[in-house]
Amino acid sequence: MAQERNFSGIYRKVQLKPLKWDGEGEEERPVEALMILKYGGVLTHAGRKQAEELGRFFRYNMYPGEGTGLLRLHSTYRHDLKIYSSDEGRVQMSAAAFAKGMLDLEGQLMPILVSLVSKDSSMLDGLDTASIEMEAAKARLNEIVTSGKKMLNELLLFIIIKS
């Protein structure tokens, strides 16, 4: 007897990968596809804290001096603030944690995610040609995160230079 299971939430993804095509040009259509069901990882407590800390760091360093410049801007122009994320659940939660730290917000991440983070599945399009740079960035980020030192200045500089 088949068992029915629930496949929902922000940590899941369904993809259809065309395997066989029929026709030519604009008339070309997939006739066979593979359905891929993915369950992504959950943002860890350490990951959430790191994203919040990076958000606070961003706020303090992008708006130095007054300390409330970005917060005042946020309260005035909240409806104009745009935070984009890929459609991966863990990435969306990281974006919400970053926003929480950057905007000095209180409470759980899910309401922040719903109100401030927009998902854009096209954000990762075209990254297959950037694998060398991505691997170098991942290695450097891993070194920074696991070093135990406060190296956020270097991280922010690295991110700015790479963008």
PDB file of C-alpha atoms in Angstrom:
ATOM      1  CA  MET A   1       0.000   0.000   0.000  1.00  0.00           C
ATOM      2  CA  ALA A   2       1.385   3.412  -0.964  1.00  0.00           C
ATOM      3  CA  GLN A   3       2.010   5.853   1.849  1.00  0.00           C
ATOM      4  CA  GLU A   4       1.032   9.493   1.348  1.00  0.00           C
ATOM      5  CA  ARG A   5       3.537  12.088   2.575  1.00  0.00           C
ATOM      6  CA  ASN A   6       3.403  15.848   2.849  1.00  0.00           C
ATOM      7  CA  PHE A   7       5.954  17.776   0.744  1.00  0.00           C
ATOM      8  CA  SER A   8       5.538  21.411   1.754  1.00  0.00           C
ATOM      9  CA  GLY A   9       7.362  24.313   3.366  1.00  0.00           C
ATOM     10  CA  ILE A  10      10.147  26.648   2.300  1.00  0.00           C
ATOM     11  CA  TYR A  11      12.807  23.932   2.477  1.00  0.00           C
ATOM     12  CA  ARG A  12      11.469  21.944  -0.476  1.00  0.00           C
ATOM     13  CA  LYS A  13      11.771  22.373  -4.211  1.00  0.00           C
ATOM     14  CA  VAL A  14      10.362  20.575  -7.250  1.00  0.00           C
ATOM     15  CA  GLN A  15      12.183  20.738 -10.577  1.00  0.00           C
ATOM     16  CA  LEU A  16      11.302  19.328 -13.980  1.00  0.00           C
ATOM     17  CA  LYS A  17      14.313  18.518 -16.132  1.00  0.00           C
ATOM     18  CA  PRO A  18      13.510  17.883 -19.816  1.00  0.00           C
ATOM     19  CA  LEU A  19      15.125  14.671 -21.081  1.00  0.00           C
ATOM     20  CA  LYS A  20      13.731  14.292 -24.610  1.00  0.00           C
ATOM     21  CA  TRP A  21      12.591  16.957 -27.075  1.00  0.00           C
ATOM     22  CA  ASP A  22      10.383  16.837 -30.165  1.00  0.00           C
ATOM     23  CA  GLY A  23      10.100  19.410 -32.957  1.00  0.00           C
ATOM     24  CA  GLU A  24      12.415  22.215 -34.007  1.00  0.00           C
ATOM     25  CA  GLY A  25      12.870  25.925 -33.269  1.00  0.00           C
ATOM     26  CA  GLU A  26       9.854  27.572 -31.649  1.00  0.00           C
ATOM     27  CA  GLU A  27       7.875  24.340 -32.075  1.00  0.00           C
ATOM     28  CA  GLU A  28      10.341  22.349 -29.948  1.00  0.00           C
ATOM     29  CA  ARG A  29       8.667  20.858 -26.861  1.00  0.00           C
ATOM     30  CA  PRO A  30       9.729  18.422 -24.166  1.00  0.00           C
ATOM     31  CA  VAL A  31       8.127  14.993 -24.510  1.00  0.00           C
ATOM     32  CA  GLU A  32       9.865  13.341 -21.556  1.00  0.00           C
ATOM     33  CA  ALA A  33      10.949  14.922 -18.263  1.00  0.00           C
ATOM     34  CA  LEU A  34      12.473  13.911 -14.977  1.00  0.00           C
ATOM     35  CA  MET A  35      10.776  15.223 -11.815  1.00  0.00           C
ATOM     36  CA  ILE A  36      13.288  16.045  -9.064  1.00  0.00           C
ATOM     37  CA  LEU A  37      12.055  16.539  -5.492  1.00  0.00           C
ATOM     38  CA  LYS A  38      14.563  18.294  -3.237  1.00  0.00           C
ATOM     39  CA  TYR A  39      14.534  18.962   0.442  1.00  0.00           C
ATOM     40  CA  GLY A  40      17.072  21.642   1.329  1.00  0.00           C
ATOM     41  CA  GLY A  41      18.900  22.119   4.573  1.00  0.00           C
ATOM     42  CA  VAL A  42      17.582  24.168   7.454  1.00  0.00           C
ATOM     43  CA  LEU A  43      19.422  27.310   8.578  1.00  0.00           C
ATOM     44  CA  THR A  44      21.425  26.425  11.686  1.00  0.00           C
ATOM     45  CA  HIS A  45      21.479  28.472  14.878  1.00  0.00           C
ATOM     46  CA  ALA A  46      25.096  29.447  14.134  1.00  0.00           C
ATOM     47  CA  GLY A  47      24.173  30.453  10.573  1.00  0.00           C
ATOM     48  CA  ARG A  48      21.312  32.607  11.819  1.00  0.00           C
ATOM     49  CA  LYS A  49      23.560  34.351  14.358  1.00  0.00           C
ATOM     50  CA  GLN A  50      26.261  34.952  11.727  1.00  0.00           C
ATOM     51  CA  ALA A  51      23.725  36.466   9.293  1.00  0.00           C
ATOM     52  CA  GLU A  52      22.281  38.717  12.020  1.00  0.00           C
ATOM     53  CA  GLU A  53      25.780  39.819  13.044  1.00  0.00           C
ATOM     54  CA  LEU A  54      26.698  40.571   9.440  1.00  0.00           C
ATOM     55  CA  GLY A  55      23.491  42.647   9.137  1.00  0.00           C
ATOM     56  CA  ARG A  56      24.405  44.659  12.248  1.00  0.00           C
ATOM     57  CA  PHE A  57      27.945  45.100  10.946  1.00  0.00           C
ATOM     58  CA  PHE A  58      26.585  46.325   7.612  1.00  0.00           C
ATOM     59  CA  ARG A  59      24.333  48.857   9.376  1.00  0.00           C
ATOM     60  CA  TYR A  60      27.116  50.208  11.608  1.00  0.00           C
ATOM     61  CA  ASN A  61      29.645  50.467   8.786  1.00  0.00           C
ATOM     62  CA  MET A  62      27.425  51.752   5.981  1.00  0.00           C
ATOM     63  CA  TYR A  63      25.874  54.414   8.241  1.00  0.00           C
ATOM     64  CA  PRO A  64      28.647  55.320  10.732  1.00  0.00           C
ATOM     65  CA  GLY A  65      28.427  58.104  13.266  1.00  0.00           C
ATOM     66  CA  GLU A  66      24.826  58.582  14.267  1.00  0.00           C
ATOM     67  CA  GLY A  67      24.161  54.878  14.657  1.00  0.00           C
ATOM     68  CA  THR A  68      20.480  55.324  13.801  1.00  0.00           C
ATOM     69  CA  GLY A  69      20.763  56.609  10.218  1.00  0.00           C
ATOM     70  CA  LEU A  70      19.667  53.380   8.551  1.00  0.00           C
ATOM     71  CA  LEU A  71      17.019  52.748  11.198  1.00  0.00           C
ATOM     72  CA  ARG A  72      15.515  56.177  10.658  1.00  0.00           C
ATOM     73  CA  LEU A  73      15.612  55.614   6.891  1.00  0.00           C
ATOM     74  CA  HIS A  74      13.942  52.237   7.408  1.00  0.00           C
ATOM     75  CA  SER A  75      11.058  53.641   9.425  1.00  0.00           C
ATOM     76  CA  THR A  76      10.437  56.341   6.803  1.00  0.00           C
ATOM     77  CA  TYR A  77      10.898  54.281   3.626  1.00  0.00           C
ATOM     78  CA  ARG A  78      10.063  50.741   4.758  1.00  0.00           C
ATOM     79  CA  HIS A  79       7.778  50.129   1.776  1.00  0.00           C
ATOM     80  CA  ASP A  80      10.668  50.913  -0.617  1.00  0.00           C
ATOM     81  CA  LEU A  81      13.151  48.520   0.994  1.00  0.00           C
ATOM     82  CA  LYS A  82      13.844  45.499  -1.213  1.00  0.00           C
ATOM     83  CA  ILE A  83      15.683  42.387  -0.047  1.00  0.00           C
ATOM     84  CA  TYR A  84      16.015  39.647  -2.651  1.00  0.00           C
ATOM     85  CA  SER A  85      16.830  35.995  -2.169  1.00  0.00           C
ATOM     86  CA  SER A  86      16.993  32.904  -4.319  1.00  0.00           C
ATOM     87  CA  ASP A  87      14.119  30.465  -3.878  1.00  0.00           C
ATOM     88  CA  GLU A  88      16.113  28.135  -1.591  1.00  0.00           C
ATOM     89  CA  GLY A  89      14.603  28.053   1.911  1.00  0.00           C
ATOM     90  CA  ARG A  90      17.898  28.273   3.786  1.00  0.00           C
ATOM     91  CA  VAL A  91      18.946  31.270   1.675  1.00  0.00           C
ATOM     92  CA  GLN A  92      15.620  33.001   2.323  1.00  0.00           C
ATOM     93  CA  MET A  93      16.020  32.495   6.082  1.00  0.00           C
ATOM     94  CA  SER A  94      19.606  33.831   5.882  1.00  0.00           C
ATOM     95  CA  ALA A  95      18.297  36.946   4.108  1.00  0.00           C
ATOM     96  CA  ALA A  96      15.656  37.393   6.834  1.00  0.00           C
ATOM     97  CA  ALA A  97      18.317  37.023   9.567  1.00  0.00           C
ATOM     98  CA  PHE A  98      20.532  39.577   7.790  1.00  0.00           C
ATOM     99  CA  ALA A  99      17.550  41.979   7.581  1.00  0.00           C
ATOM    100  CA  LYS A 100      16.845  41.420  11.282  1.00  0.00           C
ATOM    101  CA  GLY A 101      20.370  42.499  12.202  1.00  0.00           C
ATOM    102  CA  MET A 102      20.578  45.301   9.647  1.00  0.00           C
ATOM    103  CA  LEU A 103      17.255  46.857  10.676  1.00  0.00           C
ATOM    104  CA  ASP A 104      17.511  46.000  14.394  1.00  0.00           C
ATOM    105  CA  LEU A 105      14.247  44.047  14.271  1.00  0.00           C
ATOM    106  CA  GLU A 106      12.797  41.920  17.072  1.00  0.00           C
ATOM    107  CA  GLY A 107      11.038  38.567  16.977  1.00  0.00           C
ATOM    108  CA  GLN A 108      11.025  35.458  14.822  1.00  0.00           C
ATOM    109  CA  LEU A 109      12.471  35.233  11.309  1.00  0.00           C
ATOM    110  CA  MET A 110       9.340  33.989   9.518  1.00  0.00           C
ATOM    111  CA  PRO A 111       7.382  37.297   9.772  1.00  0.00           C
ATOM    112  CA  ILE A 112      10.508  39.170   8.615  1.00  0.00           C
ATOM    113  CA  LEU A 113      10.858  36.748   5.699  1.00  0.00           C
ATOM    114  CA  VAL A 114       7.226  37.189   4.666  1.00  0.00           C
ATOM    115  CA  SER A 115       7.228  40.984   4.898  1.00  0.00           C
ATOM    116  CA  LEU A 116      10.700  41.973   3.645  1.00  0.00           C
ATOM    117  CA  VAL A 117      12.287  39.191   1.544  1.00  0.00           C
ATOM    118  CA  SER A 118      11.285  38.658  -2.084  1.00  0.00           C
ATOM    119  CA  LYS A 119      12.358  35.451  -3.749  1.00  0.00           C
ATOM    120  CA  ASP A 120      13.757  35.567  -7.246  1.00  0.00           C
ATOM    121  CA  SER A 121      14.520  32.155  -8.732  1.00  0.00           C
ATOM    122  CA  SER A 122      16.485  33.763 -11.579  1.00  0.00           C
ATOM    123  CA  MET A 123      19.201  34.979  -9.174  1.00  0.00           C
ATOM    124  CA  LEU A 124      21.242  31.841  -9.719  1.00  0.00           C
ATOM    125  CA  ASP A 125      20.846  31.753 -13.512  1.00  0.00           C
ATOM    126  CA  GLY A 126      24.141  31.900 -15.363  1.00  0.00           C
ATOM    127  CA  LEU A 127      26.282  31.009 -12.363  1.00  0.00           C
ATOM    128  CA  ASP A 128      27.497  27.783 -13.940  1.00  0.00           C
ATOM    129  CA  THR A 129      30.282  29.787 -15.625  1.00  0.00           C
ATOM    130  CA  ALA A 130      31.345  31.369 -12.312  1.00  0.00           C
ATOM    131  CA  SER A 131      32.289  28.144 -10.531  1.00  0.00           C
ATOM    132  CA  ILE A 132      35.974  29.050 -10.023  1.00  0.00           C
ATOM    133  CA  GLU A 133      35.114  32.391  -8.395  1.00  0.00           C
ATOM    134  CA  MET A 134      32.354  30.790  -6.313  1.00  0.00           C
ATOM    135  CA  GLU A 135      34.665  28.076  -5.019  1.00  0.00           C
ATOM    136  CA  ALA A 136      37.298  30.698  -4.074  1.00  0.00           C
ATOM    137  CA  ALA A 137      34.633  32.779  -2.307  1.00  0.00           C
ATOM    138  CA  LYS A 138      33.269  29.715  -0.459  1.00  0.00           C
ATOM    139  CA  ALA A 139      36.768  28.731   0.661  1.00  0.00           C
ATOM    140  CA  ARG A 140      37.505  32.253   1.909  1.00  0.00           C
ATOM    141  CA  LEU A 141      34.139  32.534   3.683  1.00  0.00           C
ATOM    142  CA  ASN A 142      34.693  29.153   5.340  1.00  0.00           C
ATOM    143  CA  GLU A 143      38.121  30.311   6.508  1.00  0.00           C
ATOM    144  CA  ILE A 144      36.646  33.506   7.964  1.00  0.00           C
ATOM    145  CA  VAL A 145      33.645  31.844   9.622  1.00  0.00           C
ATOM    146  CA  THR A 146      35.655  29.015  11.172  1.00  0.00           C
ATOM    147  CA  SER A 147      38.642  31.093  12.274  1.00  0.00           C
ATOM    148  CA  GLY A 148      36.945  32.227  15.494  1.00  0.00           C
ATOM    149  CA  LYS A 149      38.207  35.791  14.964  1.00  0.00           C
ATOM    150  CA  LYS A 150      36.145  38.904  14.313  1.00  0.00           C
ATOM    151  CA  MET A 151      37.055  39.401  10.660  1.00  0.00           C
ATOM    152  CA  LEU A 152      33.827  40.965   9.396  1.00  0.00           C
ATOM    153  CA  ASN A 153      35.688  44.033   8.069  1.00  0.00           C
ATOM    154  CA  GLU A 154      37.696  41.769   5.816  1.00  0.00           C
ATOM    155  CA  LEU A 155      34.571  39.845   4.795  1.00  0.00           C
ATOM    156  CA  LEU A 156      32.693  42.995   3.823  1.00  0.00           C
ATOM    157  CA  LEU A 157      35.683  44.289   1.868  1.00  0.00           C
ATOM    158  CA  PHE A 158      35.927  40.902   0.104  1.00  0.00           C
ATOM    159  CA  ILE A 159      32.235  41.009  -0.830  1.00  0.00           C
ATOM    160  CA  ILE A 160      32.458  44.603  -2.095  1.00  0.00           C
ATOM    161  CA  ILE A 161      35.547  43.866  -4.202  1.00  0.00           C
ATOM    162  CA  LYS A 162      33.964  40.747  -5.750  1.00  0.00           C
ATOM    163  CA  SER A 163      30.743  42.567  -6.686  1.00  0.00           C
TER     164      SER A 163
END
